[in-house]
Every structure is written in C-alpha cells, then in structure tokens.
Amino acid sequence: MRHLLRPTDFTREEIGELIETAQDIQAHPEKYAHVADGKKLATCFYEPSTRTRLSFESAMIRLGGSVLGFASADSSSASKGESVADTVRVVGVYADIIAMRHPKEGAPMAAADKSPVPIINAGDGGHQHPTQTLTDLLTIRSEKGRLSDLTIGLCGDLKFGRTVHSLITALIRYENIRFILISPDELRVPDFVRYDVLEKNGIPFEEVDDLEAAMPKLDILYMTRVQRERFFNEADYIRLKDRYILDRNKMKLAPEDMIVMHPLPRVNEISVEVDDDPRAMYFRQAEYGVYIRMALIMKLLGLEAPKC
Ligand code: NCD
C-alpha cells in the first residue's frame, strides 16, 4: 500500500506518469467518469481549507466515487481528545482512501502508520504540502512546457509556507533549476530546506529581499501569503504582511513569458489588477489541482485508465 506523505514519495518517472494522466483527464474527462465507481474518499481536515478539500472531493466525484469527512477539528472527535492514529483506524473502515490536513507537522505520517488505507498528506502545519506541489508541477509542465531549465522566484513567507518547502524539494530533481528566494530576513526558508535540500544537493540559489530587482530574471514567480496562523505574535505579522505586493507596475519588469503562480488564498500580495494579465496563472493553477488529484486517487487506489 502506498501513501503520499512527502513531495519525494513518488519517483520522477511516477510524477511524469501522473502528469500525463492528469493531462489526459483534462482533455477527455468523460473517459474517467466511472473509474472509481463504488469507491469512497474521506477528507479529514483539522485546519481550514477551501481549494484542497473541495478539489479532492470534486476529483473523487468526477471519477464516479463518493466522499465523506469533516472540515474542522471542532466537528470531529479530535475535540474530545482522540489521536489521529485512532481516527484513521476507524475512518479507514468507512472509506477506501483518506486525505488529511493537520496543524501539527508529521500528523499524517503518524496516521499512515496505523491506517488500513492510503493516506494523502493535504498539508501538515508549516512543513509540507505534496499535493499542492503536484498541482504546481502540472501547472509548470502545462504552461511552460518543461520542468527543467527554469529560474524560479519564490516570494513572501518562505519560512512557514509549506507549499514553498515542498515545491523546492520536488523541483531539485530536474536539470538546471535555479531559485531566487525573495523574502524579508525573518521569513527566509527554514534550515531543513536551506541545508538538507538546497546546499547538500549543490542547487544554485540566492536569498534576496528585493522583488523588483529579481523580476527580469524569472521564468516563474511563485507568490505566497504571509502565514498569519503560524506567527507567535500578531505585531510581527502586521509588520511583515504587506512587504510584497505584486501590481501592474511590477509586472512591467517581468519577461513576456514569465508566469505568476500562487497556491491561494491570496490576501494583499497580488493586486487584483494583475488578474487580467495573461501571465497570471493562479486561478488556472487551482483548476489543474482537480486533474492531478484525480490522477493521484487513481494511482493510490490502483485504478486503471480506460483503454478507449
Ligand atoms: C496553501 C496551504 O494551505 O498551505 N493553500 C492551499 O492549499 N492551496 C497556501 C496558504 O494557505 O497560504
């Protein structure tokens, strides 16, 4: 039985296959309408979510399966003190696969140890978010035509932003990848990313705080929200939250073929005036999330694509 807990749990080849399946699903959705007939997905979400939870549910429904679950810790027995390990032992009897989001780093890994069915990490605290990364890889592959030879600027909260940690970890497996890490000093990538992922593997990266100066060099600009819920004190959040605001003027500094990504939700870091720029990819990115999650559910449940 396979789980998806970390961004490198699948090989590069397996990720290539998931992307191909997702692109086929996007082109021929009707072919996949009954692939998961009779199967059930449980979403166990102990933290707020819109896109991740609903795109998982939409993915399972589009495959012909059904969904059950809870959307907050308050509405589950976690509020009575139940451990995630006990919860998944039971939910794994009710469902064939579980997508879990939890504020504690490592919670989905602890759950996977005891689960009778595949567990998908749908975000664990400020640590990892591997299905957002699959979404991001599909977006990059589809919109840029490649996953190698790219300069990626990641901007905002690189410390607490789990989507950033997972995306960097996944992208270093492709050739000729360079990162420009744009953040205030306080929000730089954590050591496990800087040392264990970037330096250990000899990946070229620079840490800067000037977004404008970085713009002309980028193939991709990945904006992120300052993660208010992970701050120890509100004053720091308020001081840092509007440090970067991407607007029409800054977009003039970017190459014609740069794309702007964001895992969403956005707060102030991308002005709405950028939404109409053809380089703005973040809403399309959210749509890609459904196709890749359909491909992921199929893979973890061992469901084959129909031949016709
Ligand atoms: C992200 C997350 O939950 O980490 N959202 C998402 O899943 N698309 C990013 C965020 O909340 O800022």
PDB file of C-alpha atoms and ligand atoms in Angstrom:
ATOM      1  CA  MET A   1       0.000   0.000   0.000  1.00  0.00           C
ATOM      2  CA  ARG A   2       1.330   3.462  -0.949  1.00  0.00           C
ATOM      3  CA  HIS A   3       0.706   6.778   0.780  1.00  0.00           C
ATOM      4  CA  LEU A   4       1.607  10.311  -0.339  1.00  0.00           C
ATOM      5  CA  LEU A   5       3.201  11.982   2.671  1.00  0.00           C
ATOM      6  CA  ARG A   6       6.229  13.816   1.287  1.00  0.00           C
ATOM      7  CA  PRO A   7       6.897  15.502  -2.064  1.00  0.00           C
ATOM      8  CA  THR A   8       9.521  12.893  -2.986  1.00  0.00           C
ATOM      9  CA  ASP A   9       7.451   9.794  -2.176  1.00  0.00           C
ATOM     10  CA  PHE A  10       6.956   9.295  -5.914  1.00  0.00           C
ATOM     11  CA  THR A  11       9.887   8.965  -8.290  1.00  0.00           C
ATOM     12  CA  ARG A  12      10.400  11.478 -11.064  1.00  0.00           C
ATOM     13  CA  GLU A  13       9.072   8.867 -13.508  1.00  0.00           C
ATOM     14  CA  GLU A  14       5.923   8.317 -11.436  1.00  0.00           C
ATOM     15  CA  ILE A  15       5.336  12.072 -11.298  1.00  0.00           C
ATOM     16  CA  GLY A  16       5.719  12.157 -15.085  1.00  0.00           C
ATOM     17  CA  GLU A  17       3.022   9.471 -15.363  1.00  0.00           C
ATOM     18  CA  LEU A  18       0.694  11.346 -13.000  1.00  0.00           C
ATOM     19  CA  ILE A  19       1.114  14.487 -15.088  1.00  0.00           C
ATOM     20  CA  GLU A  20       0.351  12.566 -18.284  1.00  0.00           C
ATOM     21  CA  THR A  21      -2.764  11.044 -16.751  1.00  0.00           C
ATOM     22  CA  ALA A  22      -3.882  14.460 -15.471  1.00  0.00           C
ATOM     23  CA  GLN A  23      -3.437  15.978 -18.936  1.00  0.00           C
ATOM     24  CA  ASP A  24      -5.429  13.138 -20.485  1.00  0.00           C
ATOM     25  CA  ILE A  25      -8.172  13.648 -17.879  1.00  0.00           C
ATOM     26  CA  GLN A  26      -8.273  17.348 -18.727  1.00  0.00           C
ATOM     27  CA  ALA A  27      -8.580  16.572 -22.438  1.00  0.00           C
ATOM     28  CA  HIS A  28     -11.052  13.658 -22.125  1.00  0.00           C
ATOM     29  CA  PRO A  29     -12.888  13.923 -18.779  1.00  0.00           C
ATOM     30  CA  GLU A  30     -15.751  11.665 -19.927  1.00  0.00           C
ATOM     31  CA  LYS A  31     -13.379   8.688 -20.209  1.00  0.00           C
ATOM     32  CA  TYR A  32     -12.764   8.816 -16.475  1.00  0.00           C
ATOM     33  CA  ALA A  33     -16.335   9.330 -15.234  1.00  0.00           C
ATOM     34  CA  HIS A  34     -16.689   5.800 -13.810  1.00  0.00           C
ATOM     35  CA  VAL A  35     -13.117   4.839 -12.957  1.00  0.00           C
ATOM     36  CA  ALA A  36     -13.758   4.991  -9.191  1.00  0.00           C
ATOM     37  CA  ASP A  37     -17.381   3.799  -9.111  1.00  0.00           C
ATOM     38  CA  GLY A  38     -18.190   2.491  -5.631  1.00  0.00           C
ATOM     39  CA  LYS A  39     -15.030   3.923  -4.015  1.00  0.00           C
ATOM     40  CA  LYS A  40     -15.104   6.379  -1.130  1.00  0.00           C
ATOM     41  CA  LEU A  41     -12.719   9.215  -0.239  1.00  0.00           C
ATOM     42  CA  ALA A  42     -12.671  10.606   3.313  1.00  0.00           C
ATOM     43  CA  THR A  43     -11.396  14.144   3.872  1.00  0.00           C
ATOM     44  CA  CYS A  44     -10.175  14.560   7.470  1.00  0.00           C
ATOM     45  CA  PHE A  45      -9.364  18.266   7.745  1.00  0.00           C
ATOM     46  CA  TYR A  46      -8.260  19.629  11.127  1.00  0.00           C
ATOM     47  CA  GLU A  47      -7.334  23.003   9.604  1.00  0.00           C
ATOM     48  CA  PRO A  48      -9.189  25.443   7.306  1.00  0.00           C
ATOM     49  CA  SER A  49      -9.166  24.773   3.573  1.00  0.00           C
ATOM     50  CA  THR A  50     -11.172  25.686   0.508  1.00  0.00           C
ATOM     51  CA  ARG A  51      -9.305  24.525  -2.585  1.00  0.00           C
ATOM     52  CA  THR A  52      -7.522  21.484  -1.255  1.00  0.00           C
ATOM     53  CA  ARG A  53     -10.540  19.865   0.370  1.00  0.00           C
ATOM     54  CA  LEU A  54     -13.072  20.773  -2.310  1.00  0.00           C
ATOM     55  CA  SER A  55     -10.722  19.851  -5.166  1.00  0.00           C
ATOM     56  CA  PHE A  56     -10.194  16.426  -3.572  1.00  0.00           C
ATOM     57  CA  GLU A  57     -13.950  15.996  -3.252  1.00  0.00           C
ATOM     58  CA  SER A  58     -14.571  17.230  -6.782  1.00  0.00           C
ATOM     59  CA  ALA A  59     -11.831  14.902  -8.049  1.00  0.00           C
ATOM     60  CA  MET A  60     -13.406  11.833  -6.428  1.00  0.00           C
ATOM     61  CA  ILE A  61     -16.919  12.749  -7.597  1.00  0.00           C
ATOM     62  CA  ARG A  62     -15.666  13.289 -11.177  1.00  0.00           C
ATOM     63  CA  LEU A  63     -14.174   9.779 -11.059  1.00  0.00           C
ATOM     64  CA  GLY A  64     -17.572   8.341 -10.096  1.00  0.00           C
ATOM     65  CA  GLY A  65     -16.742   7.834  -6.415  1.00  0.00           C
ATOM     66  CA  SER A  66     -18.253   9.417  -3.328  1.00  0.00           C
ATOM     67  CA  VAL A  67     -16.967  11.477  -0.430  1.00  0.00           C
ATOM     68  CA  LEU A  68     -17.381  11.806   3.328  1.00  0.00           C
ATOM     69  CA  GLY A  69     -15.453  13.621   6.021  1.00  0.00           C
ATOM     70  CA  PHE A  70     -15.123  16.598   8.321  1.00  0.00           C
ATOM     71  CA  ALA A  71     -13.834  20.106   7.688  1.00  0.00           C
ATOM     72  CA  SER A  72     -12.622  21.178  11.141  1.00  0.00           C
ATOM     73  CA  ALA A  73     -11.187  19.643  14.297  1.00  0.00           C
ATOM     74  CA  ASP A  74     -14.165  21.030  16.265  1.00  0.00           C
ATOM     75  CA  SER A  75     -16.591  18.875  14.343  1.00  0.00           C
ATOM     76  CA  SER A  76     -14.603  15.648  14.846  1.00  0.00           C
ATOM     77  CA  SER A  77     -13.702  13.573  17.886  1.00  0.00           C
ATOM     78  CA  ALA A  78     -10.321  15.339  17.966  1.00  0.00           C
ATOM     79  CA  SER A  79     -12.182  17.858  20.124  1.00  0.00           C
ATOM     80  CA  LYS A  80     -12.723  15.009  22.629  1.00  0.00           C
ATOM     81  CA  GLY A  81      -9.024  14.142  22.599  1.00  0.00           C
ATOM     82  CA  GLU A  82      -8.881  11.296  20.058  1.00  0.00           C
ATOM     83  CA  SER A  83      -5.477  10.727  18.370  1.00  0.00           C
ATOM     84  CA  VAL A  84      -5.145  10.838  14.577  1.00  0.00           C
ATOM     85  CA  ALA A  85      -3.924   7.225  14.672  1.00  0.00           C
ATOM     86  CA  ASP A  86      -7.172   6.055  16.293  1.00  0.00           C
ATOM     87  CA  THR A  87      -9.270   8.232  13.998  1.00  0.00           C
ATOM     88  CA  VAL A  88      -7.801   6.805  10.788  1.00  0.00           C
ATOM     89  CA  ARG A  89      -8.101   3.208  12.006  1.00  0.00           C
ATOM     90  CA  VAL A  90     -11.832   3.802  12.070  1.00  0.00           C
ATOM     91  CA  VAL A  91     -12.201   6.136   9.081  1.00  0.00           C
ATOM     92  CA  GLY A  92     -10.177   3.578   7.095  1.00  0.00           C
ATOM     93  CA  VAL A  93     -13.059   1.148   7.618  1.00  0.00           C
ATOM     94  CA  TYR A  94     -15.566   3.679   6.291  1.00  0.00           C
ATOM     95  CA  ALA A  95     -13.505   4.841   3.282  1.00  0.00           C
ATOM     96  CA  ASP A  96     -11.002   3.481   0.731  1.00  0.00           C
ATOM     97  CA  ILE A  97      -8.600   6.443   0.892  1.00  0.00           C
ATOM     98  CA  ILE A  98      -8.065   9.394   3.253  1.00  0.00           C
ATOM     99  CA  ALA A  99      -6.861  12.942   2.583  1.00  0.00           C
ATOM    100  CA  MET A 100      -5.726  14.577   5.829  1.00  0.00           C
ATOM    101  CA  ARG A 101      -4.765  18.147   6.722  1.00  0.00           C
ATOM    102  CA  HIS A 102      -3.454  18.849  10.202  1.00  0.00           C
ATOM    103  CA  PRO A 103      -1.836  21.813  12.005  1.00  0.00           C
ATOM    104  CA  LYS A 104       0.845  19.548  13.537  1.00  0.00           C
ATOM    105  CA  GLU A 105       3.901  18.724  11.449  1.00  0.00           C
ATOM    106  CA  GLY A 106       4.111  14.968  10.897  1.00  0.00           C
ATOM    107  CA  ALA A 107       0.491  14.149  11.868  1.00  0.00           C
ATOM    108  CA  PRO A 108      -0.353  12.474   8.515  1.00  0.00           C
ATOM    109  CA  MET A 109       2.833  10.390   8.844  1.00  0.00           C
ATOM    110  CA  ALA A 110       1.745   9.180  12.300  1.00  0.00           C
ATOM    111  CA  ALA A 111      -1.706   8.432  10.861  1.00  0.00           C
ATOM    112  CA  ALA A 112      -0.224   6.446   7.958  1.00  0.00           C
ATOM    113  CA  ASP A 113       1.499   4.091  10.412  1.00  0.00           C
ATOM    114  CA  LYS A 114      -1.856   2.852  11.659  1.00  0.00           C
ATOM    115  CA  SER A 115      -4.076   3.348   8.648  1.00  0.00           C
ATOM    116  CA  PRO A 116      -5.617   0.398   6.789  1.00  0.00           C
ATOM    117  CA  VAL A 117      -5.981   2.584   3.651  1.00  0.00           C
ATOM    118  CA  PRO A 118      -3.757   5.057   1.727  1.00  0.00           C
ATOM    119  CA  ILE A 119      -3.212   8.425   3.441  1.00  0.00           C
ATOM    120  CA  ILE A 120      -2.620  11.625   1.491  1.00  0.00           C
ATOM    121  CA  ASN A 121      -0.923  14.499   3.298  1.00  0.00           C
ATOM    122  CA  ALA A 122      -3.073  17.506   2.387  1.00  0.00           C
ATOM    123  CA  GLY A 123      -0.813  19.865   4.389  1.00  0.00           C
ATOM    124  CA  ASP A 124       0.892  19.317   7.779  1.00  0.00           C
ATOM    125  CA  GLY A 125       1.494  22.543   9.684  1.00  0.00           C
ATOM    126  CA  GLY A 126       4.307  24.659   8.278  1.00  0.00           C
ATOM    127  CA  HIS A 127       6.062  21.570   6.919  1.00  0.00           C
ATOM    128  CA  GLN A 128       4.945  20.059   3.593  1.00  0.00           C
ATOM    129  CA  HIS A 129       2.062  20.113   1.114  1.00  0.00           C
ATOM    130  CA  PRO A 130       2.810  17.457  -1.523  1.00  0.00           C
ATOM    131  CA  THR A 131      -0.481  17.613  -3.432  1.00  0.00           C
ATOM    132  CA  GLN A 132      -0.104  21.363  -3.932  1.00  0.00           C
ATOM    133  CA  THR A 133       3.308  20.514  -5.345  1.00  0.00           C
ATOM    134  CA  LEU A 134       1.820  18.008  -7.789  1.00  0.00           C
ATOM    135  CA  THR A 135      -0.611  20.759  -8.796  1.00  0.00           C
ATOM    136  CA  ASP A 136       2.282  23.191  -9.239  1.00  0.00           C
ATOM    137  CA  LEU A 137       4.314  20.716 -11.303  1.00  0.00           C
ATOM    138  CA  LEU A 138       1.351  20.061 -13.607  1.00  0.00           C
ATOM    139  CA  THR A 139       0.846  23.822 -13.973  1.00  0.00           C
ATOM    140  CA  ILE A 140       4.509  24.416 -14.821  1.00  0.00           C
ATOM    141  CA  ARG A 141       4.683  21.463 -17.223  1.00  0.00           C
ATOM    142  CA  SER A 142       1.497  22.567 -18.993  1.00  0.00           C
ATOM    143  CA  GLU A 143       2.183  26.311 -19.104  1.00  0.00           C
ATOM    144  CA  LYS A 144       5.963  26.389 -19.586  1.00  0.00           C
ATOM    145  CA  GLY A 145       6.272  23.093 -21.466  1.00  0.00           C
ATOM    146  CA  ARG A 146       9.098  21.816 -19.246  1.00  0.00           C
ATOM    147  CA  LEU A 147      10.171  21.119 -15.672  1.00  0.00           C
ATOM    148  CA  SER A 148      13.892  21.668 -16.253  1.00  0.00           C
ATOM    149  CA  ASP A 149      15.942  24.763 -17.210  1.00  0.00           C
ATOM    150  CA  LEU A 150      13.974  27.168 -15.060  1.00  0.00           C
ATOM    151  CA  THR A 151      14.690  30.116 -12.782  1.00  0.00           C
ATOM    152  CA  ILE A 152      12.009  30.208 -10.131  1.00  0.00           C
ATOM    153  CA  GLY A 153      11.472  33.160  -7.826  1.00  0.00           C
ATOM    154  CA  LEU A 154       9.623  32.300  -4.621  1.00  0.00           C
ATOM    155  CA  CYS A 155       8.378  35.369  -2.793  1.00  0.00           C
ATOM    156  CA  GLY A 156       6.794  36.061   0.581  1.00  0.00           C
ATOM    157  CA  ASP A 157       6.634  33.757   3.577  1.00  0.00           C
ATOM    158  CA  LEU A 158       9.278  31.171   2.769  1.00  0.00           C
ATOM    159  CA  LYS A 159       9.632  30.218   6.434  1.00  0.00           C
ATOM    160  CA  PHE A 160       6.131  28.983   7.209  1.00  0.00           C
ATOM    161  CA  GLY A 161       4.918  28.420   3.628  1.00  0.00           C
ATOM    162  CA  ARG A 162       4.670  24.647   3.301  1.00  0.00           C
ATOM    163  CA  THR A 163       3.906  24.864  -0.414  1.00  0.00           C
ATOM    164  CA  VAL A 164       7.315  26.518  -0.878  1.00  0.00           C
ATOM    165  CA  HIS A 165       9.171  23.791   1.039  1.00  0.00           C
ATOM    166  CA  SER A 166       7.521  21.022  -0.959  1.00  0.00           C
ATOM    167  CA  LEU A 167       7.922  22.707  -4.340  1.00  0.00           C
ATOM    168  CA  ILE A 168      11.651  23.343  -3.828  1.00  0.00           C
ATOM    169  CA  THR A 169      12.158  19.745  -2.663  1.00  0.00           C
ATOM    170  CA  ALA A 170      10.381  18.385  -5.734  1.00  0.00           C
ATOM    171  CA  LEU A 171      11.968  20.686  -8.325  1.00  0.00           C
ATOM    172  CA  ILE A 172      15.609  19.968  -7.461  1.00  0.00           C
ATOM    173  CA  ARG A 173      15.196  16.570  -9.119  1.00  0.00           C
ATOM    174  CA  TYR A 174      15.045  18.255 -12.546  1.00  0.00           C
ATOM    175  CA  GLU A 175      18.026  19.587 -14.505  1.00  0.00           C
ATOM    176  CA  ASN A 176      19.279  23.139 -14.388  1.00  0.00           C
ATOM    177  CA  ILE A 177      16.926  24.582 -11.760  1.00  0.00           C
ATOM    178  CA  ARG A 178      17.839  27.851 -10.023  1.00  0.00           C
ATOM    179  CA  PHE A 179      15.982  29.584  -7.211  1.00  0.00           C
ATOM    180  CA  ILE A 180      15.754  33.220  -6.225  1.00  0.00           C
ATOM    181  CA  LEU A 181      14.325  33.269  -2.714  1.00  0.00           C
ATOM    182  CA  ILE A 182      12.701  36.654  -2.117  1.00  0.00           C
ATOM    183  CA  SER A 183      11.683  37.429   1.458  1.00  0.00           C
ATOM    184  CA  PRO A 184      12.380  39.648   4.437  1.00  0.00           C
ATOM    185  CA  ASP A 185      15.178  38.284   6.665  1.00  0.00           C
ATOM    186  CA  GLU A 186      12.677  36.959   9.220  1.00  0.00           C
ATOM    187  CA  LEU A 187      10.815  34.841   6.665  1.00  0.00           C
ATOM    188  CA  ARG A 188      13.659  33.019   4.905  1.00  0.00           C
ATOM    189  CA  VAL A 189      13.447  29.281   4.201  1.00  0.00           C
ATOM    190  CA  PRO A 190      13.979  27.038   7.247  1.00  0.00           C
ATOM    191  CA  ASP A 191      17.256  25.142   7.722  1.00  0.00           C
ATOM    192  CA  PHE A 192      15.817  21.838   6.554  1.00  0.00           C
ATOM    193  CA  VAL A 193      15.254  23.426   3.157  1.00  0.00           C
ATOM    194  CA  ARG A 194      18.424  25.549   3.013  1.00  0.00           C
ATOM    195  CA  TYR A 195      20.884  22.885   4.173  1.00  0.00           C
ATOM    196  CA  ASP A 196      19.292  19.489   3.587  1.00  0.00           C
ATOM    197  CA  VAL A 197      17.651  20.270   0.259  1.00  0.00           C
ATOM    198  CA  LEU A 198      19.499  23.141  -1.443  1.00  0.00           C
ATOM    199  CA  GLU A 199      23.100  23.193  -0.176  1.00  0.00           C
ATOM    200  CA  LYS A 200      23.510  19.439   0.195  1.00  0.00           C
ATOM    201  CA  ASN A 201      22.481  18.923  -3.421  1.00  0.00           C
ATOM    202  CA  GLY A 202      24.524  21.830  -4.797  1.00  0.00           C
ATOM    203  CA  ILE A 203      21.465  23.676  -6.138  1.00  0.00           C
ATOM    204  CA  PRO A 204      22.116  27.298  -7.183  1.00  0.00           C
ATOM    205  CA  PHE A 205      20.031  29.741  -5.128  1.00  0.00           C
ATOM    206  CA  GLU A 206      20.210  33.285  -3.841  1.00  0.00           C
ATOM    207  CA  GLU A 207      18.369  34.868  -0.936  1.00  0.00           C
ATOM    208  CA  VAL A 208      17.324  38.464  -1.603  1.00  0.00           C
ATOM    209  CA  ASP A 209      14.727  40.887  -0.349  1.00  0.00           C
ATOM    210  CA  ASP A 210      14.134  42.968  -3.481  1.00  0.00           C
ATOM    211  CA  LEU A 211      11.302  41.670  -5.675  1.00  0.00           C
ATOM    212  CA  GLU A 212      11.682  44.330  -8.391  1.00  0.00           C
ATOM    213  CA  ALA A 213      15.370  43.537  -8.959  1.00  0.00           C
ATOM    214  CA  ALA A 214      14.622  39.815  -9.285  1.00  0.00           C
ATOM    215  CA  MET A 215      11.674  40.120 -11.696  1.00  0.00           C
ATOM    216  CA  PRO A 216      13.566  40.393 -15.034  1.00  0.00           C
ATOM    217  CA  LYS A 217      15.462  37.144 -14.331  1.00  0.00           C
ATOM    218  CA  LEU A 218      12.472  34.893 -13.687  1.00  0.00           C
ATOM    219  CA  ASP A 219      10.698  32.182 -15.681  1.00  0.00           C
ATOM    220  CA  ILE A 220       8.230  31.722 -12.821  1.00  0.00           C
ATOM    221  CA  LEU A 221       7.233  33.984  -9.949  1.00  0.00           C
ATOM    222  CA  TYR A 222       5.632  31.976  -7.120  1.00  0.00           C
ATOM    223  CA  MET A 223       3.934  34.392  -4.697  1.00  0.00           C
ATOM    224  CA  THR A 224       2.814  33.312  -1.230  1.00  0.00           C
ATOM    225  CA  ARG A 225       0.649  34.615   1.578  1.00  0.00           C
ATOM    226  CA  VAL A 226       2.244  35.535   4.908  1.00  0.00           C
ATOM    227  CA  GLN A 227       1.013  32.647   7.082  1.00  0.00           C
ATOM    228  CA  ARG A 228      -0.692  34.557   9.872  1.00  0.00           C
ATOM    229  CA  GLU A 229      -1.798  31.414  11.756  1.00  0.00           C
ATOM    230  CA  ARG A 230       1.807  30.295  12.283  1.00  0.00           C
ATOM    231  CA  PHE A 231       3.098  33.548  13.817  1.00  0.00           C
ATOM    232  CA  PHE A 232       3.846  33.720  17.528  1.00  0.00           C
ATOM    233  CA  ASN A 233       2.874  37.340  17.734  1.00  0.00           C
ATOM    234  CA  GLU A 234       0.406  39.460  15.820  1.00  0.00           C
ATOM    235  CA  ALA A 235       2.676  42.546  15.749  1.00  0.00           C
ATOM    236  CA  ASP A 236       5.271  40.670  13.654  1.00  0.00           C
ATOM    237  CA  TYR A 237       2.561  39.545  11.265  1.00  0.00           C
ATOM    238  CA  ILE A 238       1.244  43.085  10.855  1.00  0.00           C
ATOM    239  CA  ARG A 239       4.746  44.426  10.228  1.00  0.00           C
ATOM    240  CA  LEU A 240       5.515  41.818   7.545  1.00  0.00           C
ATOM    241  CA  LYS A 241       2.189  41.095   5.874  1.00  0.00           C
ATOM    242  CA  ASP A 242       2.264  43.756   3.157  1.00  0.00           C
ATOM    243  CA  ARG A 243       6.001  43.674   2.472  1.00  0.00           C
ATOM    244  CA  TYR A 244       5.413  42.472  -1.110  1.00  0.00           C
ATOM    245  CA  ILE A 245       2.509  43.497  -3.284  1.00  0.00           C
ATOM    246  CA  LEU A 246       2.675  42.440  -6.900  1.00  0.00           C
ATOM    247  CA  ASP A 247       0.934  45.041  -9.057  1.00  0.00           C
ATOM    248  CA  ARG A 248       0.710  46.081 -12.688  1.00  0.00           C
ATOM    249  CA  ASN A 249       3.809  48.273 -12.460  1.00  0.00           C
ATOM    250  CA  LYS A 250       5.993  45.493 -11.111  1.00  0.00           C
ATOM    251  CA  MET A 251       4.654  43.163 -13.820  1.00  0.00           C
ATOM    252  CA  LYS A 252       6.176  45.549 -16.392  1.00  0.00           C
ATOM    253  CA  LEU A 253       9.601  44.429 -15.149  1.00  0.00           C
ATOM    254  CA  ALA A 254       8.872  40.748 -15.838  1.00  0.00           C
ATOM    255  CA  PRO A 255       9.664  38.847 -19.058  1.00  0.00           C
ATOM    256  CA  GLU A 256       6.767  38.433 -21.502  1.00  0.00           C
ATOM    257  CA  ASP A 257       6.674  34.683 -20.901  1.00  0.00           C
ATOM    258  CA  MET A 258       7.085  34.647 -17.122  1.00  0.00           C
ATOM    259  CA  ILE A 259       4.152  33.065 -15.295  1.00  0.00           C
ATOM    260  CA  VAL A 260       2.802  34.124 -11.911  1.00  0.00           C
ATOM    261  CA  MET A 261       1.725  31.315  -9.613  1.00  0.00           C
ATOM    262  CA  HIS A 262       0.179  31.363  -6.125  1.00  0.00           C
ATOM    263  CA  PRO A 263      -1.283  28.423  -4.195  1.00  0.00           C
ATOM    264  CA  LEU A 264      -4.103  30.729  -2.990  1.00  0.00           C
ATOM    265  CA  PRO A 265      -5.747  32.043  -0.886  1.00  0.00           C
ATOM    266  CA  ARG A 266      -4.296  35.456  -1.680  1.00  0.00           C
ATOM    267  CA  VAL A 267      -4.624  38.309   0.761  1.00  0.00           C
ATOM    268  CA  ASN A 268      -2.864  41.510  -0.406  1.00  0.00           C
ATOM    269  CA  GLU A 269       0.265  40.094  -2.031  1.00  0.00           C
ATOM    270  CA  ILE A 270      -1.149  40.162  -5.567  1.00  0.00           C
ATOM    271  CA  SER A 271      -3.219  43.170  -6.504  1.00  0.00           C
ATOM    272  CA  VAL A 272      -6.460  42.240  -8.309  1.00  0.00           C
ATOM    273  CA  GLU A 273      -5.339  44.387 -11.261  1.00  0.00           C
ATOM    274  CA  VAL A 274      -2.829  41.612 -12.104  1.00  0.00           C
ATOM    275  CA  ASP A 275      -5.623  39.037 -12.550  1.00  0.00           C
ATOM    276  CA  ASP A 276      -6.248  40.048 -16.169  1.00  0.00           C
ATOM    277  CA  ASP A 277      -2.580  39.803 -17.148  1.00  0.00           C
ATOM    278  CA  PRO A 278      -2.170  36.748 -19.413  1.00  0.00           C
ATOM    279  CA  ARG A 279       0.820  35.738 -17.276  1.00  0.00           C
ATOM    280  CA  ALA A 280      -1.370  35.385 -14.158  1.00  0.00           C
ATOM    281  CA  MET A 281      -1.782  31.645 -13.746  1.00  0.00           C
ATOM    282  CA  TYR A 282      -3.111  31.244 -10.204  1.00  0.00           C
ATOM    283  CA  PHE A 283      -6.763  30.583 -10.965  1.00  0.00           C
ATOM    284  CA  ARG A 284      -5.867  28.130 -13.713  1.00  0.00           C
ATOM    285  CA  GLN A 285      -3.432  26.545 -11.254  1.00  0.00           C
ATOM    286  CA  ALA A 286      -6.356  25.829  -8.896  1.00  0.00           C
ATOM    287  CA  GLU A 287      -8.144  24.083 -11.772  1.00  0.00           C
ATOM    288  CA  TYR A 288      -5.092  21.927 -12.500  1.00  0.00           C
ATOM    289  CA  GLY A 289      -5.369  20.816  -8.851  1.00  0.00           C
ATOM    290  CA  VAL A 290      -8.508  18.815  -9.644  1.00  0.00           C
ATOM    291  CA  TYR A 291      -6.963  16.913 -12.572  1.00  0.00           C
ATOM    292  CA  ILE A 292      -3.807  15.967 -10.721  1.00  0.00           C
ATOM    293  CA  ARG A 293      -5.790  14.855  -7.658  1.00  0.00           C
ATOM    294  CA  MET A 294      -7.929  12.648  -9.908  1.00  0.00           C
ATOM    295  CA  ALA A 295      -4.723  11.078 -11.251  1.00  0.00           C
ATOM    296  CA  LEU A 296      -3.378  10.701  -7.710  1.00  0.00           C
ATOM    297  CA  ILE A 297      -6.511   8.994  -6.372  1.00  0.00           C
ATOM    298  CA  MET A 298      -6.382   6.573  -9.315  1.00  0.00           C
ATOM    299  CA  LYS A 299      -2.737   5.769  -8.657  1.00  0.00           C
ATOM    300  CA  LEU A 300      -3.107   5.187  -4.913  1.00  0.00           C
ATOM    301  CA  LEU A 301      -6.213   3.053  -5.406  1.00  0.00           C
ATOM    302  CA  GLY A 302      -4.608   1.101  -8.267  1.00  0.00           C
ATOM    303  CA  LEU A 303      -7.342   2.135 -10.729  1.00  0.00           C
ATOM    304  CA  GLU A 304      -6.528   1.843 -14.422  1.00  0.00           C
ATOM    305  CA  ALA A 305      -7.355   4.429 -17.058  1.00  0.00           C
ATOM    306  CA  PRO A 306      -9.927   3.051 -19.500  1.00  0.00           C
ATOM    307  CA  LYS A 307      -8.413   1.975 -22.824  1.00  0.00           C
ATOM    308  CA  CYS A 308     -10.811   3.725 -25.207  1.00  0.00           C
TER     309      CYS A 308
HETATM  310  C1  NCD B   1      -1.888  26.733   0.878  1.00  0.00           C
HETATM  311  C2  NCD B   1      -1.770  25.955   2.167  1.00  0.00           C
HETATM  312  O1  NCD B   1      -2.780  25.535   2.737  1.00  0.00           O
HETATM  313  O2  NCD B   1      -0.633  25.753   2.577  1.00  0.00           O
HETATM  314  N1  NCD B   1      -3.189  26.716   0.378  1.00  0.00           N
HETATM  315  C3  NCD B   1      -3.558  25.687  -0.452  1.00  0.00           C
HETATM  316  O3  NCD B   1      -3.587  24.552  -0.057  1.00  0.00           O
HETATM  317  N2  NCD B   1      -3.827  25.973  -1.726  1.00  0.00           N
HETATM  318  C4  NCD B   1      -1.311  28.092   0.942  1.00  0.00           C
HETATM  319  C5  NCD B   1      -1.795  29.029   2.005  1.00  0.00           C
HETATM  320  O4  NCD B   1      -2.677  28.722   2.816  1.00  0.00           O
HETATM  321  O5  NCD B   1      -1.284  30.154   2.006  1.00  0.00           O
END
